[in-house]
Structures are given as C-alpha cells and as structure tokens.
Short mmCIF file of C-alpha atoms in Angstrom, two decimals:
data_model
loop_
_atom_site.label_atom_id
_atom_site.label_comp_id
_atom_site.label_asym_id
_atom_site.label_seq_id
_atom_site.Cartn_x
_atom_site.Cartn_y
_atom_site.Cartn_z
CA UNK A 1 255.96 105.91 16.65
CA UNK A 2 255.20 105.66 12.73
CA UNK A 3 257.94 106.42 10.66
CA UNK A 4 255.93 108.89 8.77
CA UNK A 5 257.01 111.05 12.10
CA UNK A 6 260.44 110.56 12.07
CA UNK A 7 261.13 112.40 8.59
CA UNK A 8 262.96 115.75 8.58
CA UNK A 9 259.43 117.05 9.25
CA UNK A 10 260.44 116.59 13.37
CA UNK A 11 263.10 119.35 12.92
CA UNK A 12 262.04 121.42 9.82
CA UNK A 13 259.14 123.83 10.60
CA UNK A 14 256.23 123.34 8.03
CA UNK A 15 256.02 125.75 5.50
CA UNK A 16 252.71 128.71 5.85
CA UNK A 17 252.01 127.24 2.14
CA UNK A 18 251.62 123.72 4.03
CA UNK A 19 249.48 125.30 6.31
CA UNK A 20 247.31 126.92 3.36
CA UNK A 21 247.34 123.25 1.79
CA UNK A 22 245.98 121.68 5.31
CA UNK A 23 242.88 123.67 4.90
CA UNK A 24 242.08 122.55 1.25
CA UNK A 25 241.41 125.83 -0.36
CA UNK A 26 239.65 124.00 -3.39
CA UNK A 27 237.06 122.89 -1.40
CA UNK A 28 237.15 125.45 0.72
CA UNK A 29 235.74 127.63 -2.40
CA UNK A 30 232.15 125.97 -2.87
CA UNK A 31 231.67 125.92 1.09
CA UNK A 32 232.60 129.99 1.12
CA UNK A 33 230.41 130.80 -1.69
CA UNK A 34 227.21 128.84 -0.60
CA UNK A 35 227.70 130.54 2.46
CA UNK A 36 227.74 134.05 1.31
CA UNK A 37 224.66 132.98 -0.78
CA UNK A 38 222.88 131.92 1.95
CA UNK A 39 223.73 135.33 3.15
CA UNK A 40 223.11 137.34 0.65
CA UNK A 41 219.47 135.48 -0.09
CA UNK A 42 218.59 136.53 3.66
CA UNK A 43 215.94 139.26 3.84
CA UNK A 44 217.92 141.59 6.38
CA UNK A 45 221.66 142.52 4.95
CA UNK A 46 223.97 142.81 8.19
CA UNK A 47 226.56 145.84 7.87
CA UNK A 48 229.52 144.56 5.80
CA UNK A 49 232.30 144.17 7.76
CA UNK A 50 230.12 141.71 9.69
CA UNK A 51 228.61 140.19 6.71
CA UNK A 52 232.50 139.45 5.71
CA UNK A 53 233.42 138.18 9.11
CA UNK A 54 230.84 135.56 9.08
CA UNK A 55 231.99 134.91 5.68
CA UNK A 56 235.60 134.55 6.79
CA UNK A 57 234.45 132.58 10.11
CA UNK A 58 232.73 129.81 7.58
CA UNK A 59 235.84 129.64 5.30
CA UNK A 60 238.03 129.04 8.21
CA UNK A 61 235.38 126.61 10.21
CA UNK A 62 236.10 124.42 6.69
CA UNK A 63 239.60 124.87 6.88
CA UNK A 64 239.73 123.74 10.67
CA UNK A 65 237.49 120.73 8.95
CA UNK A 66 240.37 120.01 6.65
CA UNK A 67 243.25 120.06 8.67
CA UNK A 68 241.88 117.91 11.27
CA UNK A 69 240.73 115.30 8.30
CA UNK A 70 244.00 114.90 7.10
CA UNK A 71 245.36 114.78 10.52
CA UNK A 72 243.12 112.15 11.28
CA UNK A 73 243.60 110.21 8.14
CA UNK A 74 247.24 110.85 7.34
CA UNK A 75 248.14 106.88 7.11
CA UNK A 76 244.76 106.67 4.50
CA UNK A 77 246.49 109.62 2.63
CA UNK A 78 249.35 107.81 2.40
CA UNK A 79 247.93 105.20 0.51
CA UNK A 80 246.22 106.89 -2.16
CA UNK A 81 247.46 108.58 -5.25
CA UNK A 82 245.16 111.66 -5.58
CA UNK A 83 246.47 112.56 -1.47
CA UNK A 84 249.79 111.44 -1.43
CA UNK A 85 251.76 114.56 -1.97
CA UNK A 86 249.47 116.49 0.92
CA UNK A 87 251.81 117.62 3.02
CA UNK A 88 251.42 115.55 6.27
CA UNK A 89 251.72 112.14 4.27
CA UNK A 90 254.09 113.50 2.05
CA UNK A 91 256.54 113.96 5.38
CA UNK A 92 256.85 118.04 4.99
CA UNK A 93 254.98 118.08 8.43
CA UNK A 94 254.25 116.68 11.71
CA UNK A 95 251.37 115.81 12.84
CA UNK A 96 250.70 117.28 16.04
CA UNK A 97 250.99 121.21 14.40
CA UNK A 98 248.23 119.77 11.97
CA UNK A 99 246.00 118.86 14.98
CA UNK A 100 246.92 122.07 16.73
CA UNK A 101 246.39 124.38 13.59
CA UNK A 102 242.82 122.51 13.25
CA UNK A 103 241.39 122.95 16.47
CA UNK A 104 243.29 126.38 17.36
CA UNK A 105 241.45 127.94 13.65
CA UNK A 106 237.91 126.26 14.34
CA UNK A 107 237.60 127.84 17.79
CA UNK A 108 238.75 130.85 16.47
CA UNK A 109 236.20 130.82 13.61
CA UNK A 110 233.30 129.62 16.37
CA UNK A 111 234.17 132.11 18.83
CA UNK A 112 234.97 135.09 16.34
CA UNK A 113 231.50 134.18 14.37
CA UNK A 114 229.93 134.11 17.71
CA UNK A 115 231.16 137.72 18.63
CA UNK A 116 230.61 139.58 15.10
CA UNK A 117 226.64 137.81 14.68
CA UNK A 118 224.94 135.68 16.99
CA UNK A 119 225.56 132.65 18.99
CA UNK A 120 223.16 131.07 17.06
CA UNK A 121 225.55 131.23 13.52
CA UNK A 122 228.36 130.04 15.86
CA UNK A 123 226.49 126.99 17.33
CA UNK A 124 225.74 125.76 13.93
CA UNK A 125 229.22 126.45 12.61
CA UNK A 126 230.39 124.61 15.97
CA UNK A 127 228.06 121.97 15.10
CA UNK A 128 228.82 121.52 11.45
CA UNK A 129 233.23 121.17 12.25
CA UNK A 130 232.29 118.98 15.00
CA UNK A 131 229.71 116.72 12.71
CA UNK A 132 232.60 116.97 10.27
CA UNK A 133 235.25 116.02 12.04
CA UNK A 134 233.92 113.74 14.56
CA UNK A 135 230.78 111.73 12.86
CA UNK A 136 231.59 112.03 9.32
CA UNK A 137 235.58 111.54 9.18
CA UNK A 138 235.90 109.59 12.48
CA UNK A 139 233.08 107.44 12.85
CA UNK A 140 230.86 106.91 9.50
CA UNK A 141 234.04 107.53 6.66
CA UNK A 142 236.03 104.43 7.79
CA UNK A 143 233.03 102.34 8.56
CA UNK A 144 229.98 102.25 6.39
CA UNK A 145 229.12 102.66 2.17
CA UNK A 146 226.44 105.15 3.64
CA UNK A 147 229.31 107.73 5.15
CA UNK A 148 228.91 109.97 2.07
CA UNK A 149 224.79 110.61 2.63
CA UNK A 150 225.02 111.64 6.44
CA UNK A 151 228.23 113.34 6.22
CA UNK A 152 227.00 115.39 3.35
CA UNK A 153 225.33 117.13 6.23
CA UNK A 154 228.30 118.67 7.69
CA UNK A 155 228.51 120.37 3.78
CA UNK A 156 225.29 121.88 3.72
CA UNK A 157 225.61 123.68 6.39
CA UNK A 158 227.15 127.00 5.05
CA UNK A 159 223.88 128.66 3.30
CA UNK A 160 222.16 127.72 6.85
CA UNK A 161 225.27 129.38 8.85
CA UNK A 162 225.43 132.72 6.71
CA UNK A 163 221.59 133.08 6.34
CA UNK A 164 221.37 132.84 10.91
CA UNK A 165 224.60 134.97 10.83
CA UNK A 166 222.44 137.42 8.86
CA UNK A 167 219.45 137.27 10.20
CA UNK A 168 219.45 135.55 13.55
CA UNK A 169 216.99 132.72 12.99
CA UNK A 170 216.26 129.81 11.09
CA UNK A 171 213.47 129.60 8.31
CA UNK A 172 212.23 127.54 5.77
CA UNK A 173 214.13 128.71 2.65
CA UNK A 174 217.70 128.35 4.77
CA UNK A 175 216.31 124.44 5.61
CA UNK A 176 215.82 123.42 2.02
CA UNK A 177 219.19 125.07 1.30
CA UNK A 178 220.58 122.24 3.12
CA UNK A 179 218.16 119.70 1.78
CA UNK A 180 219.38 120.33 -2.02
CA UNK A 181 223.64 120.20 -0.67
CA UNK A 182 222.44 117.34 1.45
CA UNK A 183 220.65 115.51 -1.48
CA UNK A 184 223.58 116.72 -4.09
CA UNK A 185 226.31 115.15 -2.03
CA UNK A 186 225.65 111.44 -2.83
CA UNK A 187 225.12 111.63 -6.51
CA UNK A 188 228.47 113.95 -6.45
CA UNK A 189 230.73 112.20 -4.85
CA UNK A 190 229.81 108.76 -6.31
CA UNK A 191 230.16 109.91 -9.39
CA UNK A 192 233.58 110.53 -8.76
CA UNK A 193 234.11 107.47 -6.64
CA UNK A 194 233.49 105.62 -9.46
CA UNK A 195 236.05 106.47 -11.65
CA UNK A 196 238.54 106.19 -8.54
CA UNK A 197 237.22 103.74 -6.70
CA UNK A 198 240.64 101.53 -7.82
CA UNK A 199 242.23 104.48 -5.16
CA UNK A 200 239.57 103.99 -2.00
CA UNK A 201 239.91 100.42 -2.30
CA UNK A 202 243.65 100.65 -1.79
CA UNK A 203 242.86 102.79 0.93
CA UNK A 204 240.07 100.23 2.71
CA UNK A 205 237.64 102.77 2.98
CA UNK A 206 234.27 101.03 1.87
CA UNK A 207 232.83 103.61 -0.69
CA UNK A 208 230.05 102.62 -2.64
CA UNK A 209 231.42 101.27 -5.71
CA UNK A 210 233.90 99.30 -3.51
CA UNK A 211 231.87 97.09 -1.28
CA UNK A 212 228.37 97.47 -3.20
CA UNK A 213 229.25 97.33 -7.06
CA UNK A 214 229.31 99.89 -10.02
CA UNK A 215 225.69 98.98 -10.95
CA UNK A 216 224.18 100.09 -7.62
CA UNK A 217 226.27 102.92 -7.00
CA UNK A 218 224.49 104.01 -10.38
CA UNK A 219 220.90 103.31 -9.66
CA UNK A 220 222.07 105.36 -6.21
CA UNK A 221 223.40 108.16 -8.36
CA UNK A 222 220.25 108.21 -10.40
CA UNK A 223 218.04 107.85 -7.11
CA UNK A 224 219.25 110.66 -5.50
CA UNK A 225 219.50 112.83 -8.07
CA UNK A 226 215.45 112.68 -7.88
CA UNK A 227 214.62 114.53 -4.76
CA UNK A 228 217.71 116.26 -4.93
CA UNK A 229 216.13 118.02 -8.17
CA UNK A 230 212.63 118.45 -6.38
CA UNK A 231 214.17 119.83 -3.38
CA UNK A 232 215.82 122.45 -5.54
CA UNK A 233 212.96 123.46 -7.42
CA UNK A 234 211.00 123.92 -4.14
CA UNK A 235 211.37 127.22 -2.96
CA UNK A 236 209.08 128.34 -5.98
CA UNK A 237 206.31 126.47 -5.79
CA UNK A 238 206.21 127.44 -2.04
CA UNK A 239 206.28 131.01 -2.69
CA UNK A 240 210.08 131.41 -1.11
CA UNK A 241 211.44 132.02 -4.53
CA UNK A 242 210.44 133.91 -7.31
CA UNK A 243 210.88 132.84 -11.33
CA UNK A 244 214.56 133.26 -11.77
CA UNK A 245 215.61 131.03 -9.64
CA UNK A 246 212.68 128.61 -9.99
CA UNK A 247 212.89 128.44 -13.59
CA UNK A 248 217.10 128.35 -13.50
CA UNK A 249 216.51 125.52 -10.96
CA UNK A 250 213.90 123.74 -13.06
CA UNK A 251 216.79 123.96 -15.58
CA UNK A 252 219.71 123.20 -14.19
CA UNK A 253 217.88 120.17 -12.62
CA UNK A 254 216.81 118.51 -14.74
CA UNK A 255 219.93 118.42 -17.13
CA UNK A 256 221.19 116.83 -13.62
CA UNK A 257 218.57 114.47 -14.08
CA UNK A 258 219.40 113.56 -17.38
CA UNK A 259 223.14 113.26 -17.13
CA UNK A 260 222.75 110.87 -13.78
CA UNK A 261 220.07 108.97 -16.42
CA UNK A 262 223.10 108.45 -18.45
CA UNK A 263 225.48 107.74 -15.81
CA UNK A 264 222.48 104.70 -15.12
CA UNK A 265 223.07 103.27 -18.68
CA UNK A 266 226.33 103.40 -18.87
CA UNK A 267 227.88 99.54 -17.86
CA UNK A 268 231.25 100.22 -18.58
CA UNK A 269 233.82 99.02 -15.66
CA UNK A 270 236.94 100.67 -16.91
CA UNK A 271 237.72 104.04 -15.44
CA UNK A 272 238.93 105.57 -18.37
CA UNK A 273 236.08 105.29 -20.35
CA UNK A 274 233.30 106.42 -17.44
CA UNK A 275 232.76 109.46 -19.58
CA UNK A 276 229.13 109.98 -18.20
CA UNK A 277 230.04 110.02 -14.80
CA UNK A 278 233.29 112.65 -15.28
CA UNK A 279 230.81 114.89 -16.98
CA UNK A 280 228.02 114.14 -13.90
CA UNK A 281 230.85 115.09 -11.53
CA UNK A 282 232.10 118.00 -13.40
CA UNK A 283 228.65 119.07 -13.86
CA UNK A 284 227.79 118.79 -10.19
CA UNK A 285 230.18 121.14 -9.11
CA UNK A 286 228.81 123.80 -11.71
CA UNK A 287 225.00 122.50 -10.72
CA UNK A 288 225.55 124.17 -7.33
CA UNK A 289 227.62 127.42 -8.69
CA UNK A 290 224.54 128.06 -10.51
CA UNK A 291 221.75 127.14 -8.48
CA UNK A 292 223.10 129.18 -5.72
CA UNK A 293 223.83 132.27 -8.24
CA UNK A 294 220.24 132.19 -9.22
CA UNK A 295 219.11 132.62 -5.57
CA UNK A 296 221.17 135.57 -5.08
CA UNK A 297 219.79 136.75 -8.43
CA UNK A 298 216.71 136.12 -7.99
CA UNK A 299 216.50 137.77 -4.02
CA UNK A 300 218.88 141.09 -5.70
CA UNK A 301 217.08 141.48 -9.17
CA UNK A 302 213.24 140.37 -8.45
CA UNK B 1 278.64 130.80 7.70
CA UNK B 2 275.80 128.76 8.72
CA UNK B 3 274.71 125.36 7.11
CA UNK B 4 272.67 125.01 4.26
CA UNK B 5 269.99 123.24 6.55
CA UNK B 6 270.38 126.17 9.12
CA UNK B 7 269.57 128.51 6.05
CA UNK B 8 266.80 126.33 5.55
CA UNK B 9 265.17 126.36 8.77
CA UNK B 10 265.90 129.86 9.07
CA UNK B 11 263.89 130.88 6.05
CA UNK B 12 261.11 128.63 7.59
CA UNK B 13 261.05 130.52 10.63
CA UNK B 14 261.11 134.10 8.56
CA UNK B 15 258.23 133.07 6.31
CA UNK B 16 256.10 132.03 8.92
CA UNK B 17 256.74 134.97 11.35
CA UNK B 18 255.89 137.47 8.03
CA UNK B 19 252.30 135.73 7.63
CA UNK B 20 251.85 135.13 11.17
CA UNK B 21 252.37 138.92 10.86
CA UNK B 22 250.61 139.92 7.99
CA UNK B 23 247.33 138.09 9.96
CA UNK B 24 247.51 139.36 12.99
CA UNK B 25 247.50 143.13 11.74
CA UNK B 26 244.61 141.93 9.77
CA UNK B 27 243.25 140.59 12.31
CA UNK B 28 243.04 144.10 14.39
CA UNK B 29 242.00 145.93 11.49
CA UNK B 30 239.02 143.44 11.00
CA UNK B 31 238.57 144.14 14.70
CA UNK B 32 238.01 147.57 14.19
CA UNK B 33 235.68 147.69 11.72
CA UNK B 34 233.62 144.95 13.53
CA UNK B 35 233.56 147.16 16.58
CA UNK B 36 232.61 150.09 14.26
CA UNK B 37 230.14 147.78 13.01
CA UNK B 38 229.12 146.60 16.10
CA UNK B 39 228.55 150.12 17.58
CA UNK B 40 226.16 151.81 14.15
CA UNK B 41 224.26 147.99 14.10
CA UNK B 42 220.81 148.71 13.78
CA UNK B 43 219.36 146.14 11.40
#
C-alpha cells in the first residue's frame, strides 16, 4: 500500500471543505458559465428551475471530473508544486472517498440532468465526464504531447450540454461553440505550460514544452490561435450571430492573435521573464468570459 | 473528557452531517420546483 494511505487520513474523516477542494471550484467557474451561455444563447428558454438544474447538473458533472482526476493522479500531484497541498496528496484524505465522491456526484449529475431535460443533455454530459476522465486523464494525459488538443474536448462540452438541455437538439451554432473551446484549449494551456513546464517535467508528464521544446510549443500556440479566432468569428458570417457578438469576437480575436504573435517572438527560456505568455494565459481566460458574454448579449439585446 | 483527537474527529463527523444536511433539504426543495416545473412545461 503507498504510504500516502497510511497518514492520519485512514482514521480522520476528510473535511466537506476537502470535498469542495476535490471538485476544483476554480475551474469549475468557466465550465458553469459557458454552460449557462450556451443556454441562455438557445432560442427556446426552459422554465427556470430547470434551466438551473441543468446548470447545477454541468457544475457537478465537472466536479465528478475533478475528483476522479486527482484520484487518479494523486502520486503526479504529489510531485508538483502548484498540486501539492490538494488534499489527497497532501494526506488530509484517502483515496477511496475521492473515487467514491467522483463517481457517486457524476451519476447523480447524469441521471438528475437526465430527469429535469432530456436524455439527450445527459448523454453528452455522460459522455463529456467519461471522455474526461477516461481518455483525457487516463489514457492521452500520461502518454502523448498531443493530450491537451483532444482532451480539450471534454471542456467544450458545456455550451453544447446547456444549449440540448434547453432545447433538445443539436445545431450548428452549439457545434462551433465547441469548435472555439476546442481550438482555445491548446494555445491556453501551453501558454501556461510554458512558464511551468520546470513542474510537469518533475512530474513525467510529456507536455509540450517538455518533450518538444519552447520554440515549437510557440509556433503551436501561434498556430492554433488561427482557426481558433476564425472559428469564433463564424457564427456571423453564417447568419447564426448578429453584430455584437461578431464584431466583439472580431475583437477579442484578434488581440488573441496578436498576443500569441508575441508569445512567437519571444525566445526567452527563463520562466520568470515569459511575460508574453503570462499575459496570453491571463488573457485566455478573459478571451472566453467575453466571447461567451457577447453571445448572450447579442441573443438578449439584438 | 474525551481526547483532543476524539474532539477532532468528532467535529469532522458534525461538519459533515450539517452539509450533508444542508444538501439534502436542498436537494428536495430543488425537487419540488422541478416537479412544479415539470408539470406547467410547455415550451
């Protein structure tokens, strides 16, 4: 048995505020509000205590995601600085209430979305944990440099999820929803993997900038960023959208452009002066508060 | 007078049953308006 099971976690019971940790709130927050966009951009509005149930079923579908990642990969946790004080590496609890609080809250959330909308929202909320959990943290994470692009799937989910839970099928606008989270996960999370990459390599897992280099993780970072910017300004040229958001995406994207354009000149190796790419990923995050708000916007005000 | 540890664990055990509480009340609530919800739907 490891000894990180043997700590006084075996006989303490875990805190509820461990509990709360397991399901990484943080993220949580971007995966809960993408989904209620993808809601509220729907043309039919279901009543709202529905509406918030399939709200609350995605939030706790990415909880169920979290705990069972850091059940998984409590000895990678272990290793790294930014993870080490979670609570099951950190010894505050075991590991098999992790793995039952994971899979107990995701079939609730599946079953519970299933019940308040349509079996179709609950599929694809069953389908995005289990792509989480299963391809993405299992399988790809540990394996391959390219675990970032196809798990980035399991992430764009959440518009799809609360536009079916609203409206009961799947369309075009929902589909490019999760091409522009799909296309914004690489360039986001590389960014960041650069400037800890020093923590993923103690960790073995082959990010980018670990087993390919800084210089190609940029040109990647750059690449992306390019149909990630034409999938976002999309929806207007099609006719889904209407100027607010296609002008707001036009925007927003190509400042994205520009700041992964910088992140592509910049040859600097030390983490602590990768200014360009902590202002990429700190930018990213906002990118896809704001895109998202301008759908909303754009469906409520137009 | 019980152990410090005892104390400990016992605090544990009363936080948890509180929000373990505290969800499961909201819980039925949520399960009321759904039904509610459920019953009116016409959209």
């Amino acid at each position: 048995m490891p000894a990180i099971e043997m700590t006084e976690a075996a006989v303490l019971p875990a805190d509820w505020r461990d509990f709360l940790a397991l399901t990484k709130p943080r993220v949580m927050s971007l995966v809960v509000f993408t989904g209620l966009c993808g809601l509220l951009a729907a043309p039919a509005m279901p009543p709202f205590a529905l509406g918030f149930t399939a709200i609350l079923c995605i939030a706790l579908g990415a909880g169920a995601c979290g705990a069972l990642n850091q059940w998984y990969e409590v000895e990678l946790d272990a290793k790294m600085r930014r993870t080490a004080k979670r609570p099951l590496p950190d010894g505050r609890m075991d590991r098999q209430s992790a793995l039952h609080f994971g899979v107990g809250l995701g079939a609730f959330s599946v079953i519970l979305m299933g019940l308040a909308t349509n079996w179709l929202a609950a599929g694809l909320l069953a389908v995005s944990i289990l792509f989480y959990v299963l391809v993405y943290t299992v399988w790809l994470k540990p394996r391959t440099a390219q675990n970032i692009v196809i798990g980035g799937a399991a992430g764009a989910f959440p518009p799809l999820i609360g536009w079916v839970a609203a409206t009961g099928r799947v369309e075009a606008l929902p589909l490019l929803l999760f091409a522009i989270i799909f296309l914004w996960t690489p360039p986001h999370f590389w960014a960041l993997s650069l400037f800890v990459r020093s923590d993923y390599a103690a960790a073995g897992i082959p990010m980018l900038p670990v087993v390919a280099g800084l210089d190609n993780t940029r040109r990647q970072v750059f690449l992306y960023s390019l149909p990630m910017a034409g999938a976002a300004v999309a929806p207007w040229p099609l006719g889904l959208t209407g100027p607010i958001y296609g002008v707001s995406a036009a925007i927003l994207s190509f400042v994205f452009v520009v700041l992964a354009g910088r992140v592509l000149a910049n040859r600097t190796t030390e983490p602590s002066a990768m200014a360009a790419e902590k202002h990429l990923f700190a930018y990213s995050v906002f990118y896809l508060f704001a895109l998202f708000t301008a759908l909303v916007a754009d469906r409520w005000i137009a | 007078m019980p152990q410090p540890d005892d104390e400990l664990i016992r605090g544990r055990q009363r936080g948890r049953a509180r929000v373990t509480a505290l969800l499961l009340g909201a819980f039925v609530v949520l399960l009321f308006f759904i039904t509610i919800a459920q019953a009116s739907r016409n959209w």
